[in-house]
Amino acid sequence: MSSHAILILCLAALACQAASTAVTLVVPDIFRGTNLGVHDKVDPTEKIFNVLDHGAKPDGSGDSSIAFIQTWIAACRNHTGRSRVVIPKGTFKTGPVIFAGPCNCSKPIVVQVSGTIKGLNDISLYEEPFWFLFEHVEGLVLTGNGIFDGQGSHSWKNIDGCSSCSPLPASIKFNDVKNGVIRGITSLNSKGVHVFLTNSQNIRVRGVNISAPDTSPNTDGIHISNSNNIKIARVHIGTGDDCIGMIQGSTNVAINNVVCGPGHGISIGSLGKYENENDVRGIIVKKTTFLNTDNGIRIKSWPGSTPSRASAMIFQDLIMQNVRNPIIIDQEYCAGGCNKNQPSRVQISDVHYINIRGTTTSKIGVDFICSSQFPCKNVELRDINLKYIGPSNGGPITSICKNAKVGFGGIQNPPACH
């Protein structure tokens, strides 16, 4: 381990010494019904902890990682009142940064980002797959009009097409965060995933802009696992992978007023890649627009998976513009190779597609390839109106329903499959 990594871990340990014994409990949602904008401005009762006071360099020189962590410790661990960490205007360069709790300050602790933070290009600095890690914190607001620039283009060329390579660092990772807000910031050119939410509860992502080229590998916009009560709204995501991906253990996720594209659309899965995965349930996607994406709404699971469930999903009031696969369930998903002769054992049920319209470049507008062992159950298509805009040859737009029990209502274009 490098001396840089050792120093960062030692500093972070001061802030998370009690976290290893924490028990996961359902906690009240402190932000429910509140105006999240109140945290954008400094409150007179808050104490300001500015990274410049701990040696951060706003001229883009050097490495400000240690200064950032020291500022966090002072605000989170060493203060008992209201705390605000300020990253002011300027350009800061850092390697991996750990902002760890539990905190002794009043809840929530606010991290205000006004400047541009650039990730150092030396990939050997990132011994774990994160750049900024927030963990074991209850009550956290990450806000501002600042930019997290992962400078990912320096790393993408080394991993593109490599299925066995270690994942590149996520720009912002929440691990075991309860009652968290990400608001207003921009994530640019992440090395790996832009925003990764895992083992967390009651998280809101509002007014965030996420951007990377459509050719950038594995740069998912927002990636969710083993987390409950996640609300994403008024977010613009254009990237090289899923705009939003929800894998095992994602429950009660509400996505509203999102613009997705370019990218791979919004995905549930892939599911069933690992043994004993937690179920996915309670997914709602509404009033979302897909622009020039590979997929619209996709549910995908691996063949030969151990049993799990994906249920209670609503996809409503969606617009597809020039989308290749607008509505797709793929239970033969096999990235990197697998045995398709073994059916997926992920049971998909109670899935509702309502008022989805727009254009597609595929002759197959609705494509359901479900498990032969556990067919998809209680799938509803209501008011689907998709127009084919690809080459004129090949016949009209169609739908496929393999091993799926589907009900239909209202407009059906493509025509209902049986």
mmCIF file of C-alpha atoms in Angstrom, residues 24-273:
data_model
loop_
_atom_site.group_PDB
_atom_site.id
_atom_site.type_symbol
_atom_site.label_atom_id
_atom_site.label_comp_id
_atom_site.label_asym_id
_atom_site.label_seq_id
_atom_site.Cartn_x
_atom_site.Cartn_y
_atom_site.Cartn_z
ATOM 1 C CA THR A 24 -28.593 -1.547 10.138
ATOM 2 C CA LEU A 25 -31.948 -0.209 11.318
ATOM 3 C CA VAL A 26 -34.777 1.529 9.541
ATOM 4 C CA VAL A 27 -34.490 5.215 10.404
ATOM 5 C CA PRO A 28 -37.084 8.013 10.019
ATOM 6 C CA ASP A 29 -36.827 10.062 6.839
ATOM 7 C CA ILE A 30 -35.852 13.484 8.204
ATOM 8 C CA PHE A 31 -36.069 15.184 4.790
ATOM 9 C CA ARG A 32 -39.608 14.085 3.986
ATOM 10 C CA GLY A 33 -41.804 17.119 3.286
ATOM 11 C CA THR A 34 -38.955 19.584 3.772
ATOM 12 C CA ASN A 35 -37.516 22.227 1.444
ATOM 13 C CA LEU A 36 -34.124 20.867 0.463
ATOM 14 C CA GLY A 37 -33.105 24.300 -0.791
ATOM 15 C CA VAL A 38 -32.727 25.634 2.752
ATOM 16 C CA HIS A 39 -29.328 23.946 2.898
ATOM 17 C CA ASP A 40 -27.988 25.905 -0.079
ATOM 18 C CA LYS A 41 -27.336 28.985 2.031
ATOM 19 C CA VAL A 42 -25.233 29.284 5.161
ATOM 20 C CA ASP A 43 -27.221 29.437 8.363
ATOM 21 C CA PRO A 44 -25.896 31.917 10.984
ATOM 22 C CA THR A 45 -25.795 29.132 13.560
ATOM 23 C CA GLU A 46 -23.468 26.978 11.447
ATOM 24 C CA LYS A 47 -19.733 26.840 11.918
ATOM 25 C CA ILE A 48 -17.839 27.006 8.622
ATOM 26 C CA PHE A 49 -14.988 24.605 7.972
ATOM 27 C CA ASN A 50 -13.170 25.766 4.832
ATOM 28 C CA VAL A 51 -10.733 23.377 3.150
ATOM 29 C CA LEU A 52 -8.398 26.319 2.491
ATOM 30 C CA ASP A 53 -7.817 26.609 6.242
ATOM 31 C CA HIS A 54 -6.406 23.085 6.215
ATOM 32 C CA GLY A 55 -4.039 23.619 3.309
ATOM 33 C CA ALA A 56 -6.109 22.822 0.208
ATOM 34 C CA LYS A 57 -4.733 24.487 -2.914
ATOM 35 C CA PRO A 58 -7.330 26.212 -5.140
ATOM 36 C CA ASP A 59 -4.940 26.801 -8.044
ATOM 37 C CA GLY A 60 -4.988 23.205 -9.294
ATOM 38 C CA SER A 61 -1.530 22.391 -7.962
ATOM 39 C CA GLY A 62 -0.511 19.552 -5.708
ATOM 40 C CA ASP A 63 -2.819 17.076 -3.964
ATOM 41 C CA SER A 64 -5.501 18.429 -1.615
ATOM 42 C CA SER A 65 -6.768 15.016 -0.441
ATOM 43 C CA ILE A 66 -5.368 15.269 3.085
ATOM 44 C CA ALA A 67 -6.633 18.838 3.527
ATOM 45 C CA PHE A 68 -10.142 17.736 2.539
ATOM 46 C CA ILE A 69 -10.118 14.844 5.012
ATOM 47 C CA GLN A 70 -8.751 16.981 7.844
ATOM 48 C CA THR A 71 -11.506 19.526 7.210
ATOM 49 C CA TRP A 72 -14.133 16.787 7.383
ATOM 50 C CA ILE A 73 -12.778 15.414 10.660
ATOM 51 C CA ALA A 74 -12.828 18.878 12.213
ATOM 52 C CA ALA A 75 -16.464 19.406 11.130
ATOM 53 C CA CYS A 76 -17.809 15.896 11.692
ATOM 54 C CA ARG A 77 -15.915 14.547 14.683
ATOM 55 C CA ASN A 78 -14.522 17.527 16.540
ATOM 56 C CA HIS A 79 -17.555 19.842 16.545
ATOM 57 C CA THR A 80 -20.849 19.272 18.326
ATOM 58 C CA GLY A 81 -22.897 22.071 16.777
ATOM 59 C CA ARG A 82 -24.029 22.645 13.209
ATOM 60 C CA SER A 83 -21.252 22.132 10.662
ATOM 61 C CA ARG A 84 -20.705 23.110 7.051
ATOM 62 C CA VAL A 85 -17.682 21.962 5.054
ATOM 63 C CA VAL A 86 -16.928 24.500 2.314
ATOM 64 C CA ILE A 87 -15.014 23.745 -0.868
ATOM 65 C CA PRO A 88 -14.847 27.249 -2.369
ATOM 66 C CA LYS A 89 -14.409 28.408 -5.932
ATOM 67 C CA GLY A 90 -11.155 27.354 -7.500
ATOM 68 C CA THR A 91 -9.693 24.153 -8.900
ATOM 69 C CA PHE A 92 -8.583 21.414 -6.513
ATOM 70 C CA LYS A 93 -6.880 18.135 -7.341
ATOM 71 C CA THR A 94 -7.277 15.064 -5.144
ATOM 72 C CA GLY A 95 -6.853 11.346 -5.077
ATOM 73 C CA PRO A 96 -9.214 9.167 -3.019
ATOM 74 C CA VAL A 97 -11.008 11.033 -0.220
ATOM 75 C CA ILE A 98 -12.893 9.384 2.653
ATOM 76 C CA PHE A 99 -15.528 11.382 4.550
ATOM 77 C CA ALA A 100 -16.513 8.924 7.259
ATOM 78 C CA GLY A 101 -18.717 9.017 10.326
ATOM 79 C CA PRO A 102 -20.348 8.629 12.664
ATOM 80 C CA CYS A 103 -20.368 12.378 13.263
ATOM 81 C CA ASN A 104 -20.677 14.219 16.582
ATOM 82 C CA CYS A 105 -22.009 17.400 14.993
ATOM 83 C CA SER A 106 -25.687 18.254 14.612
ATOM 84 C CA LYS A 107 -27.599 16.613 11.788
ATOM 85 C CA PRO A 108 -27.327 17.085 8.913
ATOM 86 C CA ILE A 109 -23.719 17.935 8.168
ATOM 87 C CA VAL A 110 -23.519 20.028 4.976
ATOM 88 C CA VAL A 111 -20.789 19.754 2.344
ATOM 89 C CA GLN A 112 -20.977 22.754 0.014
ATOM 90 C CA VAL A 113 -19.041 22.455 -3.237
ATOM 91 C CA SER A 114 -18.565 25.650 -5.255
ATOM 92 C CA GLY A 115 -15.282 24.872 -6.962
ATOM 93 C CA THR A 116 -14.065 22.245 -9.404
ATOM 94 C CA ILE A 117 -12.474 19.097 -7.997
ATOM 95 C CA LYS A 118 -10.352 17.051 -10.382
ATOM 96 C CA GLY A 119 -9.420 13.430 -9.787
ATOM 97 C CA LEU A 120 -5.719 12.675 -10.014
ATOM 98 C CA ASN A 121 -4.923 10.529 -13.041
ATOM 99 C CA ASP A 122 -2.584 8.024 -11.363
ATOM 100 C CA ILE A 123 -4.914 5.024 -11.093
ATOM 101 C CA SER A 124 -2.563 3.285 -8.626
ATOM 102 C CA LEU A 125 -3.694 5.795 -5.973
ATOM 103 C CA TYR A 126 -7.188 4.279 -5.998
ATOM 104 C CA GLU A 127 -6.691 1.001 -4.165
ATOM 105 C CA GLU A 128 -10.471 0.743 -3.646
ATOM 106 C CA PRO A 129 -13.053 1.573 -6.355
ATOM 107 C CA PHE A 130 -14.026 5.054 -5.172
ATOM 108 C CA TRP A 131 -12.854 8.629 -5.449
ATOM 109 C CA PHE A 132 -15.052 10.418 -2.861
ATOM 110 C CA LEU A 133 -16.482 8.028 -0.280
ATOM 111 C CA PHE A 134 -19.123 9.132 2.241
ATOM 112 C CA GLU A 135 -19.824 6.346 4.728
ATOM 113 C CA HIS A 136 -21.402 5.656 8.115
ATOM 114 C CA VAL A 137 -23.064 9.080 8.165
ATOM 115 C CA GLU A 138 -26.581 9.819 9.356
ATOM 116 C CA GLY A 139 -27.744 13.209 8.075
ATOM 117 C CA LEU A 140 -25.697 14.480 5.115
ATOM 118 C CA VAL A 141 -26.280 17.172 2.479
ATOM 119 C CA LEU A 142 -23.902 17.398 -0.492
ATOM 120 C CA THR A 143 -24.882 20.585 -2.308
ATOM 121 C CA GLY A 144 -23.619 23.412 -4.494
ATOM 122 C CA ASN A 145 -22.959 24.250 -8.123
ATOM 123 C CA GLY A 146 -19.474 22.768 -8.119
ATOM 124 C CA ILE A 147 -18.043 20.073 -10.378
ATOM 125 C CA PHE A 148 -16.579 16.653 -9.637
ATOM 126 C CA ASP A 149 -14.375 16.075 -12.693
ATOM 127 C CA GLY A 150 -13.122 12.507 -12.621
ATOM 128 C CA GLN A 151 -10.872 13.069 -15.671
ATOM 129 C CA GLY A 152 -11.873 9.584 -16.724
ATOM 130 C CA SER A 153 -10.593 9.731 -20.291
ATOM 131 C CA HIS A 154 -7.109 8.964 -19.006
ATOM 132 C CA SER A 155 -8.381 5.642 -17.591
ATOM 133 C CA TRP A 156 -11.080 4.468 -20.014
ATOM 134 C CA LYS A 157 -8.612 3.363 -22.681
ATOM 135 C CA ASN A 158 -7.088 0.856 -20.255
ATOM 136 C CA ILE A 159 -10.362 -0.913 -19.406
ATOM 137 C CA ASP A 160 -12.620 -0.651 -22.446
ATOM 138 C CA GLY A 161 -13.606 -4.177 -23.489
ATOM 139 C CA CYS A 162 -11.934 -5.823 -20.481
ATOM 140 C CA SER A 163 -14.488 -8.006 -18.662
ATOM 141 C CA SER A 164 -11.999 -9.224 -16.033
ATOM 142 C CA CYS A 165 -10.525 -5.852 -15.044
ATOM 143 C CA SER A 166 -11.181 -4.358 -11.604
ATOM 144 C CA PRO A 167 -13.822 -1.623 -11.646
ATOM 145 C CA LEU A 168 -12.574 1.926 -11.934
ATOM 146 C CA PRO A 169 -13.353 4.270 -9.027
ATOM 147 C CA ALA A 170 -16.831 5.710 -8.621
ATOM 148 C CA SER A 171 -16.704 9.496 -8.402
ATOM 149 C CA ILE A 172 -19.152 9.762 -5.470
ATOM 150 C CA LYS A 173 -20.020 6.767 -3.327
ATOM 151 C CA PHE A 174 -22.496 6.665 -0.455
ATOM 152 C CA ASN A 175 -22.033 3.592 1.730
ATOM 153 C CA ASP A 176 -24.192 3.229 4.837
ATOM 154 C CA VAL A 177 -25.553 6.761 4.593
ATOM 155 C CA LYS A 178 -28.922 7.404 6.196
ATOM 156 C CA ASN A 179 -30.867 10.568 5.344
ATOM 157 C CA GLY A 180 -28.674 11.962 2.594
ATOM 158 C CA VAL A 181 -29.114 14.576 -0.111
ATOM 159 C CA ILE A 182 -27.127 15.169 -3.296
ATOM 160 C CA ARG A 183 -28.263 18.421 -4.845
ATOM 161 C CA GLY A 184 -27.156 20.759 -7.633
ATOM 162 C CA ILE A 185 -23.686 19.400 -8.323
ATOM 163 C CA THR A 186 -22.228 18.228 -11.639
ATOM 164 C CA SER A 187 -20.378 14.949 -12.120
ATOM 165 C CA LEU A 188 -18.192 15.068 -15.203
ATOM 166 C CA ASN A 189 -16.217 12.294 -16.911
ATOM 167 C CA SER A 190 -16.106 9.846 -14.034
ATOM 168 C CA LYS A 191 -13.502 7.116 -14.204
ATOM 169 C CA GLY A 192 -16.163 4.536 -13.297
ATOM 170 C CA VAL A 193 -19.693 5.005 -11.971
ATOM 171 C CA HIS A 194 -20.652 8.640 -11.360
ATOM 172 C CA VAL A 195 -22.830 8.191 -8.239
ATOM 173 C CA PHE A 196 -22.937 4.863 -6.387
ATOM 174 C CA LEU A 197 -25.501 4.392 -3.594
ATOM 175 C CA THR A 198 -25.149 1.221 -1.540
ATOM 176 C CA ASN A 199 -26.336 0.011 1.873
ATOM 177 C CA SER A 200 -28.103 3.343 2.330
ATOM 178 C CA GLN A 201 -31.548 4.673 3.286
ATOM 179 C CA ASN A 202 -33.582 7.794 2.608
ATOM 180 C CA ILE A 203 -31.425 9.331 -0.115
ATOM 181 C CA ARG A 204 -32.523 12.161 -2.409
ATOM 182 C CA VAL A 205 -30.761 13.125 -5.632
ATOM 183 C CA ARG A 206 -32.115 16.416 -6.998
ATOM 184 C CA GLY A 207 -31.094 18.780 -9.788
ATOM 185 C CA VAL A 208 -27.855 16.960 -10.512
ATOM 186 C CA ASN A 209 -26.117 16.954 -13.904
ATOM 187 C CA ILE A 210 -24.148 13.864 -14.942
ATOM 188 C CA SER A 211 -22.115 13.834 -18.130
ATOM 189 C CA ALA A 212 -19.632 11.597 -19.934
ATOM 190 C CA PRO A 213 -19.216 10.652 -23.624
ATOM 191 C CA ASP A 214 -21.438 7.908 -24.996
ATOM 192 C CA THR A 215 -18.278 5.937 -25.746
ATOM 193 C CA SER A 216 -17.033 5.962 -22.138
ATOM 194 C CA PRO A 217 -17.067 2.414 -20.668
ATOM 195 C CA ASN A 218 -18.937 1.510 -17.456
ATOM 196 C CA THR A 219 -19.732 5.105 -16.547
ATOM 197 C CA ASP A 220 -23.198 4.458 -15.104
ATOM 198 C CA GLY A 221 -24.897 7.664 -14.030
ATOM 199 C CA ILE A 222 -26.475 6.479 -10.756
ATOM 200 C CA HIS A 223 -25.934 2.924 -9.549
ATOM 201 C CA ILE A 224 -28.039 1.577 -6.657
ATOM 202 C CA SER A 225 -27.698 -1.600 -4.591
ATOM 203 C CA ASN A 226 -29.034 -2.797 -1.231
ATOM 204 C CA SER A 227 -30.632 0.572 -0.547
ATOM 205 C CA ASN A 228 -34.144 1.652 0.425
ATOM 206 C CA ASN A 229 -36.216 4.791 -0.150
ATOM 207 C CA ILE A 230 -34.198 6.451 -2.903
ATOM 208 C CA LYS A 231 -35.754 9.445 -4.667
ATOM 209 C CA ILE A 232 -34.244 10.837 -7.877
ATOM 210 C CA ALA A 233 -35.769 13.888 -9.564
ATOM 211 C CA ARG A 234 -34.928 16.635 -12.054
ATOM 212 C CA VAL A 235 -31.656 15.007 -13.061
ATOM 213 C CA HIS A 236 -30.006 15.103 -16.491
ATOM 214 C CA ILE A 237 -27.822 12.100 -17.295
ATOM 215 C CA GLY A 238 -25.804 11.522 -20.453
ATOM 216 C CA THR A 239 -23.174 8.814 -20.257
ATOM 217 C CA GLY A 240 -21.697 5.647 -21.746
ATOM 218 C CA ASP A 241 -23.632 3.085 -19.713
ATOM 219 C CA ASP A 242 -26.914 2.916 -17.798
ATOM 220 C CA CYS A 243 -28.307 6.314 -16.891
ATOM 221 C CA ILE A 244 -29.658 4.669 -13.736
ATOM 222 C CA GLY A 245 -29.039 1.060 -12.757
ATOM 223 C CA MET A 246 -30.715 -0.764 -9.875
ATOM 224 C CA ILE A 247 -29.309 -4.126 -8.885
ATOM 225 C CA GLN A 248 -29.921 -6.485 -5.980
ATOM 226 C CA GLY A 249 -31.560 -5.119 -2.845
ATOM 227 C CA SER A 250 -32.876 -1.926 -4.455
ATOM 228 C CA THR A 251 -36.257 -1.220 -2.852
ATOM 229 C CA ASN A 252 -38.690 1.700 -2.950
ATOM 230 C CA VAL A 253 -36.882 3.698 -5.618
ATOM 231 C CA ALA A 254 -38.781 6.641 -7.157
ATOM 232 C CA ILE A 255 -37.430 8.264 -10.336
ATOM 233 C CA ASN A 256 -39.209 11.335 -11.649
ATOM 234 C CA ASN A 257 -38.528 14.023 -14.280
ATOM 235 C CA VAL A 258 -35.227 12.617 -15.516
ATOM 236 C CA VAL A 259 -33.670 13.186 -18.937
ATOM 237 C CA CYS A 260 -31.601 10.173 -19.995
ATOM 238 C CA GLY A 261 -29.342 10.193 -23.014
ATOM 239 C CA PRO A 262 -27.046 9.280 -24.446
ATOM 240 C CA GLY A 263 -26.571 6.018 -22.593
ATOM 241 C CA HIS A 264 -28.054 2.560 -22.084
ATOM 242 C CA GLY A 265 -31.327 3.723 -20.561
ATOM 243 C CA ILE A 266 -32.689 2.827 -17.131
ATOM 244 C CA SER A 267 -32.035 -0.736 -16.017
ATOM 245 C CA ILE A 268 -33.219 -3.067 -13.319
ATOM 246 C CA GLY A 269 -30.300 -5.444 -13.179
ATOM 247 C CA SER A 270 -28.411 -7.234 -14.111
ATOM 248 C CA LEU A 271 -29.877 -9.615 -11.526
ATOM 249 C CA GLY A 272 -28.857 -13.128 -10.604
ATOM 250 C CA LYS A 273 -25.162 -12.859 -11.349
#
